[in-house]
Short mmCIF file of C-alpha atoms in Angstrom, two decimals:
data_model
loop_
_atom_site.label_atom_id
_atom_site.label_comp_id
_atom_site.label_asym_id
_atom_site.label_seq_id
_atom_site.Cartn_x
_atom_site.Cartn_y
_atom_site.Cartn_z
CA MET L 13 -250.50 -34.67 88.67
CA SER L 14 -247.57 -32.56 87.50
CA LEU L 15 -244.10 -33.00 88.95
CA LEU L 16 -244.20 -29.57 90.65
CA PRO L 17 -247.12 -27.62 92.22
CA ALA L 18 -248.98 -24.77 90.50
CA ARG L 19 -246.87 -21.72 89.65
CA SER L 20 -248.34 -19.44 92.34
CA ARG L 21 -247.83 -22.04 95.08
CA LEU L 22 -244.35 -22.89 93.78
CA ARG L 23 -243.49 -19.19 93.94
CA THR L 24 -244.66 -18.98 97.58
CA ILE L 25 -242.65 -22.07 98.53
CA THR L 26 -239.62 -20.73 96.69
CA LEU L 27 -239.74 -17.26 98.25
CA LEU L 28 -240.11 -18.69 101.74
CA GLY L 29 -238.05 -21.85 101.36
CA LEU L 30 -235.06 -20.75 99.31
CA PRO L 31 -233.55 -18.47 101.99
CA ILE L 32 -234.01 -21.19 104.62
CA MET L 33 -232.71 -23.83 102.21
CA GLY L 34 -229.77 -21.59 101.36
CA GLY L 35 -229.03 -21.11 105.03
CA MET L 36 -229.10 -24.85 105.61
CA LEU L 37 -226.93 -25.36 102.53
CA SER L 38 -224.41 -22.86 103.87
CA GLN L 39 -224.34 -24.85 107.11
CA SER L 40 -223.68 -28.04 105.13
CA LEU L 41 -220.91 -26.35 103.17
CA LEU L 42 -219.37 -25.20 106.44
CA ASN L 43 -219.36 -28.76 107.76
CA LEU L 44 -217.75 -29.94 104.52
CA VAL L 45 -215.09 -27.21 104.59
CA ASP L 46 -214.28 -28.10 108.21
CA ALA L 47 -214.02 -31.77 107.25
CA ALA L 48 -211.74 -30.93 104.33
CA MET L 49 -209.46 -28.78 106.50
CA VAL L 50 -209.27 -31.33 109.30
CA GLY L 51 -208.96 -34.20 106.82
CA SER L 52 -205.58 -32.86 105.74
CA LEU L 53 -204.32 -33.55 109.29
CA GLY L 54 -204.88 -37.32 108.98
CA LYS L 55 -207.51 -39.96 109.72
CA GLU L 56 -207.12 -39.69 113.52
CA ALA L 57 -207.93 -35.97 113.39
CA LEU L 58 -210.89 -36.64 111.08
CA ALA L 59 -212.20 -39.38 113.37
CA GLY L 60 -211.64 -37.34 116.56
CA VAL L 61 -213.46 -34.27 115.24
CA GLY L 62 -216.23 -36.57 114.01
CA LEU L 63 -216.75 -38.02 117.48
CA GLY L 64 -216.57 -34.55 119.07
CA SER L 65 -219.09 -33.20 116.56
CA TYR L 66 -221.69 -35.86 117.23
CA ALA L 67 -221.16 -35.76 120.99
CA ASN L 68 -221.83 -32.01 120.67
CA PHE L 69 -224.93 -32.79 118.58
CA MET L 70 -226.21 -34.76 121.57
CA ALA L 71 -225.45 -31.84 123.89
CA ILE L 72 -227.28 -29.21 121.84
CA ALA L 73 -230.24 -31.42 120.95
CA LEU L 74 -232.29 -30.33 123.97
CA VAL L 75 -232.20 -26.69 122.82
CA MET L 76 -232.65 -27.40 119.10
CA GLY L 77 -236.35 -28.15 119.47
CA LEU L 78 -236.94 -24.54 120.52
CA GLY L 79 -236.59 -23.43 116.89
CA ALA L 80 -239.57 -25.46 115.69
CA GLY L 81 -241.62 -24.54 118.76
CA VAL L 82 -241.01 -20.80 118.42
CA GLN L 83 -241.65 -20.91 114.67
CA ALA L 84 -244.95 -22.79 114.97
CA MET L 85 -246.30 -20.51 117.73
CA VAL L 86 -245.14 -17.30 116.00
CA ALA L 87 -246.75 -18.35 112.69
CA ARG L 88 -249.97 -19.38 114.47
CA ARG L 89 -250.25 -16.01 116.26
CA ARG L 90 -249.56 -14.17 113.05
CA GLY L 91 -252.24 -16.18 111.27
CA GLN L 92 -254.65 -15.24 114.07
CA GLY L 93 -253.80 -11.54 113.65
CA ARG L 94 -252.29 -11.14 117.17
CA GLU L 95 -249.50 -8.84 115.96
CA THR L 96 -248.41 -7.41 119.33
CA GLU L 97 -247.97 -10.95 120.73
CA VAL L 98 -246.06 -12.46 117.80
CA ALA L 99 -242.64 -12.26 119.54
CA ALA L 100 -243.86 -13.60 122.90
CA PRO L 101 -242.83 -17.18 121.97
CA LEU L 102 -239.32 -15.85 121.20
CA ASN L 103 -239.06 -14.31 124.67
CA GLU L 104 -240.10 -17.61 126.21
CA GLY L 105 -237.77 -19.60 123.96
CA LEU L 106 -234.74 -17.49 124.90
CA LEU L 107 -235.44 -17.93 128.62
CA ILE L 108 -235.80 -21.70 128.27
CA ALA L 109 -232.59 -21.84 126.19
CA ALA L 110 -230.63 -20.12 128.95
CA LEU L 111 -232.07 -22.32 131.71
CA LEU L 112 -231.18 -25.49 129.78
CA ALA L 113 -227.78 -24.40 128.46
CA VAL L 114 -225.96 -23.66 131.73
CA PRO L 115 -226.23 -27.15 133.31
CA LEU L 116 -225.64 -28.81 129.93
CA THR L 117 -222.41 -26.86 129.43
CA LEU L 118 -221.10 -27.78 132.89
CA LEU L 119 -222.03 -31.42 132.37
CA CYS L 120 -220.23 -31.63 129.03
CA TRP L 121 -217.12 -29.67 130.08
CA PHE L 122 -216.38 -31.80 133.15
CA ASN L 123 -217.25 -35.15 131.53
CA ALA L 124 -215.72 -34.71 128.08
CA GLU L 125 -213.05 -37.39 128.57
CA ARG L 126 -215.58 -39.96 129.75
CA ILE L 127 -217.97 -39.22 126.89
CA ILE L 128 -215.40 -39.34 124.08
CA GLY L 129 -213.46 -42.19 125.73
CA PHE L 130 -216.63 -44.28 125.74
CA LEU L 131 -217.01 -43.82 121.99
CA SER L 132 -213.49 -44.88 120.93
CA SER L 133 -210.59 -46.89 122.33
CA ASP L 134 -208.04 -45.15 120.06
CA GLN L 135 -206.20 -42.79 122.43
CA GLY L 136 -205.07 -40.43 119.65
CA VAL L 137 -208.65 -40.07 118.41
CA VAL L 138 -209.93 -39.56 121.97
CA GLU L 139 -207.46 -36.75 122.77
CA ILE L 140 -208.41 -34.80 119.64
CA GLY L 141 -212.13 -35.39 120.24
CA VAL L 142 -211.98 -34.18 123.86
CA ASP L 143 -210.20 -30.91 122.98
CA TYR L 144 -212.68 -30.24 120.16
CA PHE L 145 -215.71 -31.11 122.32
CA HIS L 146 -214.60 -28.78 125.14
CA TRP L 147 -214.81 -25.72 122.90
CA ARG L 148 -218.08 -26.73 121.25
CA SER L 149 -219.78 -27.27 124.61
CA LEU L 150 -219.13 -23.64 125.60
CA ALA L 151 -221.41 -22.48 122.75
CA ILE L 152 -224.55 -24.41 123.79
CA ILE L 153 -226.27 -21.25 125.06
CA ALA L 154 -225.50 -19.45 121.78
CA VAL L 155 -226.88 -22.38 119.78
CA GLY L 156 -230.14 -22.32 121.79
CA ALA L 157 -230.53 -18.56 121.27
CA ASN L 158 -229.81 -18.88 117.55
CA PHE L 159 -232.48 -21.56 117.10
CA ALA L 160 -235.05 -19.44 118.97
CA PHE L 161 -234.25 -16.35 116.87
CA ARG L 162 -234.36 -18.43 113.70
CA GLY L 163 -237.82 -19.71 114.62
CA TYR L 164 -239.10 -16.15 115.06
CA TRP L 165 -237.79 -14.80 111.75
CA ASN L 166 -238.91 -17.86 109.81
CA GLY L 167 -242.31 -17.71 111.54
CA ILE L 168 -242.95 -14.15 110.33
CA ARG L 169 -241.82 -15.15 106.82
CA GLU L 170 -238.64 -13.09 106.84
CA SER L 171 -236.32 -16.02 106.32
CA GLY L 172 -233.98 -13.90 104.18
CA LEU L 173 -232.66 -12.27 107.38
CA TYR L 174 -231.93 -15.67 108.87
CA LEU L 175 -230.02 -16.57 105.71
CA ARG L 176 -227.91 -13.41 105.76
CA ILE L 177 -226.92 -13.85 109.41
CA LEU L 178 -226.15 -17.52 108.88
CA VAL L 179 -223.91 -16.79 105.90
CA VAL L 180 -221.98 -14.12 107.88
CA MET L 181 -221.65 -16.51 110.80
CA HIS L 182 -220.39 -19.36 108.62
CA LEU L 183 -217.92 -17.22 106.69
CA ALA L 184 -216.51 -16.04 110.01
CA ASN L 185 -216.37 -19.66 111.17
CA VAL L 186 -214.36 -20.77 108.14
CA ALA L 187 -211.89 -17.88 108.42
CA ILE L 188 -211.38 -18.19 112.18
CA SER L 189 -211.19 -22.00 112.13
CA TYR L 190 -208.68 -21.95 109.25
CA GLY L 191 -206.52 -19.47 111.13
CA LEU L 192 -206.64 -21.48 114.35
CA ILE L 193 -206.10 -24.89 112.72
CA PHE L 194 -203.05 -23.88 110.69
CA GLY L 195 -201.76 -20.85 112.64
CA LYS L 196 -202.66 -18.22 110.01
CA PHE L 197 -203.58 -14.51 110.37
CA GLY L 198 -201.46 -14.21 113.50
CA LEU L 199 -203.54 -16.80 115.38
CA PRO L 200 -202.02 -19.72 117.32
CA GLU L 201 -201.69 -23.08 115.53
CA MET L 202 -204.07 -25.39 117.41
CA GLY L 203 -204.64 -28.19 114.91
CA ALA L 204 -208.03 -29.92 114.94
CA GLU L 205 -208.88 -28.26 118.28
CA GLY L 206 -208.89 -24.89 116.49
CA SER L 207 -211.92 -25.96 114.49
CA GLY L 208 -213.93 -26.31 117.70
CA LEU L 209 -212.87 -22.91 119.03
CA GLY L 210 -213.58 -21.24 115.67
CA THR L 211 -217.11 -22.64 115.62
CA CYS L 212 -217.69 -21.53 119.23
CA ILE L 213 -216.69 -17.93 118.42
CA ALA L 214 -218.88 -17.90 115.28
CA MET L 215 -221.95 -19.10 117.23
CA PHE L 216 -221.69 -16.21 119.69
CA LEU L 217 -221.21 -13.79 116.78
CA GLY L 218 -224.47 -15.04 115.28
CA SER L 219 -226.31 -14.55 118.58
CA ALA L 220 -225.04 -10.98 118.83
CA LEU L 221 -226.22 -10.20 115.29
CA TYR L 222 -229.67 -11.71 115.91
CA LEU L 223 -230.09 -9.77 119.16
CA SER L 224 -229.02 -6.45 117.62
CA ILE L 225 -231.42 -6.73 114.67
CA THR L 226 -234.36 -8.09 116.65
CA LEU L 227 -234.04 -5.30 119.22
CA ARG L 228 -234.54 -2.80 116.38
CA ARG L 229 -237.22 -4.59 114.38
CA GLY L 230 -239.07 -6.87 116.77
CA ARG L 231 -240.32 -4.43 119.40
CA ALA L 232 -243.66 -3.95 117.63
CA HIS L 233 -244.22 -7.70 117.98
CA GLY L 234 -243.51 -7.59 121.72
CA PHE L 235 -239.83 -8.61 121.79
CA LEU L 236 -238.52 -8.04 125.35
CA GLN L 237 -241.51 -5.78 126.08
CA ALA L 238 -242.88 -7.93 128.89
CA ARG L 239 -241.78 -10.78 131.11
CA PRO L 240 -242.41 -14.27 129.69
CA GLN L 241 -245.74 -15.58 130.96
CA PHE L 242 -245.84 -18.87 132.86
CA SER L 243 -248.64 -20.15 130.63
CA GLY L 244 -246.59 -19.29 127.55
CA ILE L 245 -243.53 -21.08 128.93
CA VAL L 246 -245.63 -24.17 129.65
CA SER L 247 -247.08 -24.08 126.12
CA MET L 248 -243.59 -23.67 124.64
CA LEU L 249 -242.26 -26.59 126.67
CA ARG L 250 -245.23 -28.75 125.70
CA LEU L 251 -244.64 -28.02 122.02
CA SER L 252 -240.83 -27.92 121.98
CA MET L 253 -239.75 -30.60 124.44
CA PRO L 254 -241.03 -33.60 122.44
CA ASN L 255 -239.12 -32.24 119.46
CA SER L 256 -236.06 -31.57 121.62
CA LEU L 257 -236.25 -35.07 123.09
CA GLN L 258 -236.60 -36.41 119.56
CA GLN L 259 -233.50 -34.44 118.57
CA LEU L 260 -231.68 -35.75 121.64
CA PHE L 261 -232.48 -39.37 120.89
CA PHE L 262 -231.74 -38.85 117.21
CA ALA L 263 -228.37 -37.27 118.08
CA THR L 264 -227.67 -40.05 120.57
CA GLY L 265 -228.58 -42.48 117.80
CA ILE L 266 -226.09 -40.85 115.40
CA THR L 267 -223.43 -40.98 118.12
CA THR L 268 -224.32 -44.62 118.77
CA LEU L 269 -223.98 -45.26 115.05
CA PHE L 270 -220.48 -43.79 115.19
CA TRP L 271 -219.71 -46.04 118.16
CA ILE L 272 -220.91 -49.03 116.12
CA ILE L 273 -218.74 -47.98 113.17
CA ALA L 274 -215.78 -47.47 115.54
CA GLN L 275 -216.07 -51.18 116.44
CA VAL L 276 -215.54 -51.94 112.76
CA GLY L 277 -212.37 -49.80 112.47
CA THR L 278 -210.78 -46.34 112.67
CA ALA L 279 -210.65 -46.03 108.87
CA GLU L 280 -214.40 -46.68 108.67
CA LEU L 281 -214.97 -44.13 111.43
CA ALA L 282 -212.92 -41.49 109.60
CA ILE L 283 -214.70 -41.88 106.25
CA ALA L 284 -218.09 -42.11 108.02
CA HIS L 285 -217.53 -38.56 109.31
CA VAL L 286 -217.10 -37.38 105.71
CA LEU L 287 -220.11 -39.40 104.53
CA VAL L 288 -222.39 -37.98 107.22
CA ASN L 289 -221.37 -34.43 106.36
CA LEU L 290 -222.00 -35.12 102.67
CA ALA L 291 -225.41 -36.55 103.57
CA LEU L 292 -226.13 -33.38 105.56
CA PHE L 293 -225.39 -31.43 102.37
CA LEU L 294 -228.67 -32.92 101.10
CA ILE L 295 -230.56 -33.42 104.36
CA LEU L 296 -230.28 -29.85 105.69
CA PRO L 297 -231.69 -28.16 102.55
CA GLY L 298 -234.51 -30.73 102.70
CA VAL L 299 -235.14 -29.77 106.32
CA GLY L 300 -235.02 -26.13 105.21
CA LEU L 301 -237.88 -26.73 102.78
CA GLY L 302 -239.63 -28.62 105.57
CA MET L 303 -239.30 -25.52 107.77
CA ALA L 304 -241.05 -23.56 105.04
CA ALA L 305 -243.83 -26.15 105.32
CA THR L 306 -243.91 -25.54 109.11
CA THR L 307 -244.75 -21.87 108.54
CA LEU L 308 -247.21 -22.48 105.69
CA VAL L 309 -249.07 -25.25 107.51
CA SER L 310 -249.20 -23.45 110.88
CA HIS L 311 -250.28 -20.16 109.27
CA SER L 312 -253.06 -21.93 107.33
CA LEU L 313 -254.32 -23.69 110.45
CA GLY L 314 -254.23 -20.40 112.36
CA ALA L 315 -256.41 -18.91 109.60
CA ASN L 316 -258.74 -21.94 109.91
CA LYS L 317 -257.85 -23.37 106.46
CA PRO L 318 -257.01 -27.05 107.10
CA GLU L 319 -257.44 -28.08 103.44
CA ASP L 320 -254.89 -25.48 102.38
CA ALA L 321 -252.52 -26.73 105.09
CA TYR L 322 -252.88 -30.28 103.75
CA ARG L 323 -252.05 -29.17 100.20
CA TRP L 324 -249.01 -27.19 101.37
CA GLY L 325 -247.53 -30.33 102.91
CA TRP L 326 -247.65 -32.31 99.66
CA ASP L 327 -246.61 -29.35 97.51
CA VAL L 328 -243.42 -28.86 99.53
CA VAL L 329 -242.69 -32.61 99.41
CA ARG L 330 -242.78 -32.50 95.60
CA VAL L 331 -240.42 -29.52 95.44
CA ALA L 332 -238.03 -31.18 97.92
CA ALA L 333 -237.97 -34.49 96.04
CA VAL L 334 -236.98 -32.78 92.78
CA ALA L 335 -234.39 -30.57 94.49
CA LEU L 336 -232.74 -33.43 96.38
CA PHE L 337 -232.62 -35.65 93.29
CA ILE L 338 -230.75 -32.96 91.35
CA MET L 339 -228.42 -32.13 94.24
CA GLY L 340 -227.64 -35.81 94.86
CA MET L 341 -226.59 -36.60 91.29
CA PRO L 342 -222.82 -35.96 91.80
CA PHE L 343 -222.83 -38.42 94.71
CA TRP L 344 -223.88 -41.40 92.60
CA LEU L 345 -222.34 -40.28 89.30
CA ALA L 346 -218.86 -39.29 90.57
CA PRO L 347 -218.34 -40.56 94.16
CA HIS L 348 -214.57 -40.99 93.75
CA PHE L 349 -214.13 -37.36 92.74
CA VAL L 350 -216.33 -36.07 95.57
CA LEU L 351 -214.51 -38.09 98.24
CA SER L 352 -211.10 -37.08 96.90
CA LEU L 353 -211.92 -33.49 97.93
CA PHE L 354 -211.68 -34.60 101.57
CA THR L 355 -208.99 -37.26 101.62
CA GLN L 356 -206.30 -38.57 99.29
CA ASP L 357 -206.13 -41.94 101.05
CA PRO L 358 -207.12 -44.57 98.41
CA ALA L 359 -208.32 -47.00 101.09
CA LEU L 360 -210.67 -44.41 102.63
CA ILE L 361 -212.03 -43.43 99.22
CA ALA L 362 -212.69 -47.07 98.34
CA LEU L 363 -214.54 -47.58 101.63
CA GLY L 364 -216.77 -44.57 100.97
CA GLU L 365 -217.66 -44.89 97.27
CA TRP L 366 -220.70 -47.18 97.46
CA PRO L 367 -222.11 -45.68 100.69
CA LEU L 368 -221.95 -42.27 98.97
CA ARG L 369 -223.78 -43.64 95.93
CA ILE L 370 -226.50 -44.98 98.25
CA THR L 371 -226.75 -41.57 99.94
CA GLY L 372 -227.23 -39.76 96.63
CA LEU L 373 -229.87 -42.15 95.34
CA GLY L 374 -231.74 -42.61 98.61
CA MET L 375 -232.18 -38.96 99.47
CA THR L 376 -235.09 -38.48 97.03
CA LEU L 377 -237.04 -41.11 98.96
CA ASP L 378 -236.12 -39.33 102.19
CA ALA L 379 -237.71 -36.05 101.03
CA THR L 380 -241.17 -37.07 102.26
CA ALA L 381 -239.93 -37.73 105.82
CA LEU L 382 -237.79 -34.57 105.90
CA VAL L 383 -240.67 -32.29 104.88
CA LEU L 384 -243.65 -33.92 106.58
CA THR L 385 -241.75 -34.17 109.89
CA GLN L 386 -241.52 -30.37 109.89
CA ALA L 387 -245.07 -29.93 108.58
CA LEU L 388 -246.44 -32.06 111.42
CA LEU L 389 -244.42 -30.01 113.90
CA GLY L 390 -246.09 -26.92 112.44
CA ALA L 391 -249.46 -28.54 113.13
CA GLY L 392 -248.45 -29.28 116.73
CA ALA L 393 -248.03 -33.07 116.38
CA SER L 394 -244.61 -33.08 118.01
CA ARG L 395 -245.20 -36.10 120.26
CA THR L 396 -246.34 -38.23 117.32
CA VAL L 397 -243.31 -37.21 115.28
CA MET L 398 -241.04 -38.10 118.20
CA SER L 399 -242.62 -41.54 118.61
CA VAL L 400 -242.22 -42.46 114.94
CA ASN L 401 -238.64 -41.23 114.61
CA LEU L 402 -237.43 -42.78 117.84
CA GLY L 403 -239.18 -46.07 117.24
CA SER L 404 -237.74 -46.56 113.76
CA GLN L 405 -234.24 -45.47 114.79
CA TRP L 406 -233.83 -47.20 118.15
CA LEU L 407 -236.02 -50.27 117.76
CA ILE L 408 -235.23 -51.09 114.14
CA PHE L 409 -232.17 -49.40 112.62
CA LEU L 410 -229.55 -49.32 115.40
CA PRO L 411 -230.02 -52.94 116.57
CA CYS L 412 -229.88 -54.11 112.94
CA ALA L 413 -226.78 -51.96 112.26
CA TYR L 414 -224.95 -53.44 115.25
CA LEU L 415 -225.89 -56.96 114.24
CA ALA L 416 -224.96 -56.40 110.57
CA GLY L 417 -221.67 -54.55 111.24
CA PRO L 418 -219.58 -55.59 114.27
CA VAL L 419 -221.37 -58.93 114.90
CA LEU L 420 -221.78 -60.36 111.40
CA GLY L 421 -218.90 -58.44 109.78
CA GLY L 422 -221.02 -56.74 107.12
CA GLY L 423 -218.97 -53.56 107.36
CA LEU L 424 -219.77 -49.96 106.52
CA LEU L 425 -221.62 -50.67 103.27
CA LEU L 426 -224.28 -52.88 104.85
CA ILE L 427 -224.75 -50.37 107.70
CA TRP L 428 -225.33 -47.61 105.14
CA LEU L 429 -227.87 -49.71 103.23
CA LEU L 430 -229.81 -50.30 106.42
CA GLN L 431 -229.77 -46.58 107.20
CA SER L 432 -231.32 -45.71 103.82
CA GLY L 433 -233.93 -48.42 104.33
CA TYR L 434 -235.05 -47.10 107.69
CA ARG L 435 -235.32 -43.53 106.34
CA ALA L 436 -237.48 -44.79 103.44
CA LEU L 437 -239.72 -46.54 106.00
CA ASN L 438 -240.09 -43.22 107.86
CA SER L 439 -241.22 -41.54 104.64
CA ILE L 440 -243.97 -44.14 104.17
CA ILE L 441 -245.19 -43.75 107.77
CA PHE L 442 -245.27 -39.94 107.65
CA ALA L 443 -247.07 -39.97 104.28
CA ILE L 444 -249.81 -42.17 105.79
CA MET L 445 -250.09 -39.89 108.83
CA TRP L 446 -250.38 -36.79 106.66
CA ARG L 447 -253.13 -38.35 104.54
CA ARG L 448 -255.19 -39.24 107.63
CA ARG L 449 -255.28 -35.55 108.71
CA HIS L 450 -255.64 -36.14 112.45
CA TRP L 451 -253.11 -33.33 112.91
CA ALA L 452 -255.66 -30.75 111.69
CA ASP L 453 -257.57 -30.94 115.00
CA ILE L 454 -254.59 -30.14 117.26
CA ARG L 455 -254.74 -26.84 119.16
CA ILE L 456 -251.57 -25.02 120.23
#
């Protein structure tokens, strides 16, 4: 077997996956730029924004699953030739996003101090985290809408539009956040809090762009042409909620990991924020290729071609493994240089060097889990995906990380080794599930 799939299939994966991968990469770069800007304000600011970011990740998790649900249902309808109904899942996804976002926003806004205070006992870190989290929580409804729109455009294989909007949104985020953090362009100097407000504004800008374009180009597919049907809403919830719950527990797991690291020390917490964002630089493009697999698998199943769907899963895994290996090389070849872009503190750099090496080397093994998770979502196996991810994270990794770090004093390095081990285990489990092909019989 060659390292990469046949040229025609590689071309299809590339045309569909590169825009999504590029969009995910732009999101990673945005996170890294934010970390670099905030990092110049000191380790308390870096740690506070880190806690606020992952508390926000928990808050938006329940609406994130809508993207995969909309994409799978749109691609399936398109594969079935139901052109005038292709956008119906988008209509349903937007309604669900609004119904979920309002209570979530109120909950987060009025409980921000309790949430961030639970995660850290450092008062300076908590104050920064609360201010940042307040602004991010206001954008939950925009995040839900953006994921639903993204699912629609990826599902009809026009991922280039998603990429263009994402790039505009992220460029605006960088400019606005920079101005608000440091008081540039006539904007008030807000410090680390300005990063949260800048991101909030950029999220609503993205929603406005998506709505404007989809109103012009999505009417033929039924966008806002009829009220969402109850049966469609139920189907969307059945498909999306397991993925959303998985995202919620995963986000809660990441936040719990930060709480565990906070018990080790503030310095470890600060550099962990940088390390996670650097890991996302590899993870998100891998997820982007996985989203290409979602469309390819779901479209093939809609056209009643299960063997083709099976091949697409493995073909995308091979492309992702090669891509992530190449992208991860700077992390294990020059970790000191990479970390010095975010902090000049020698102690923080020393703490992060070996965990960053582990991240760069381990991401190739993670490619199978990143892609096949999305491929299985495209086949409708969302509950199975949720069970595997939650079981490995909550029953294996997090208890072991707490025992190894705060209890036994293993520190950040041992925690990072355990994290790579649990992700490799996920790859093995998902590979076995994909080979068994039970997913081919699911109807959505």
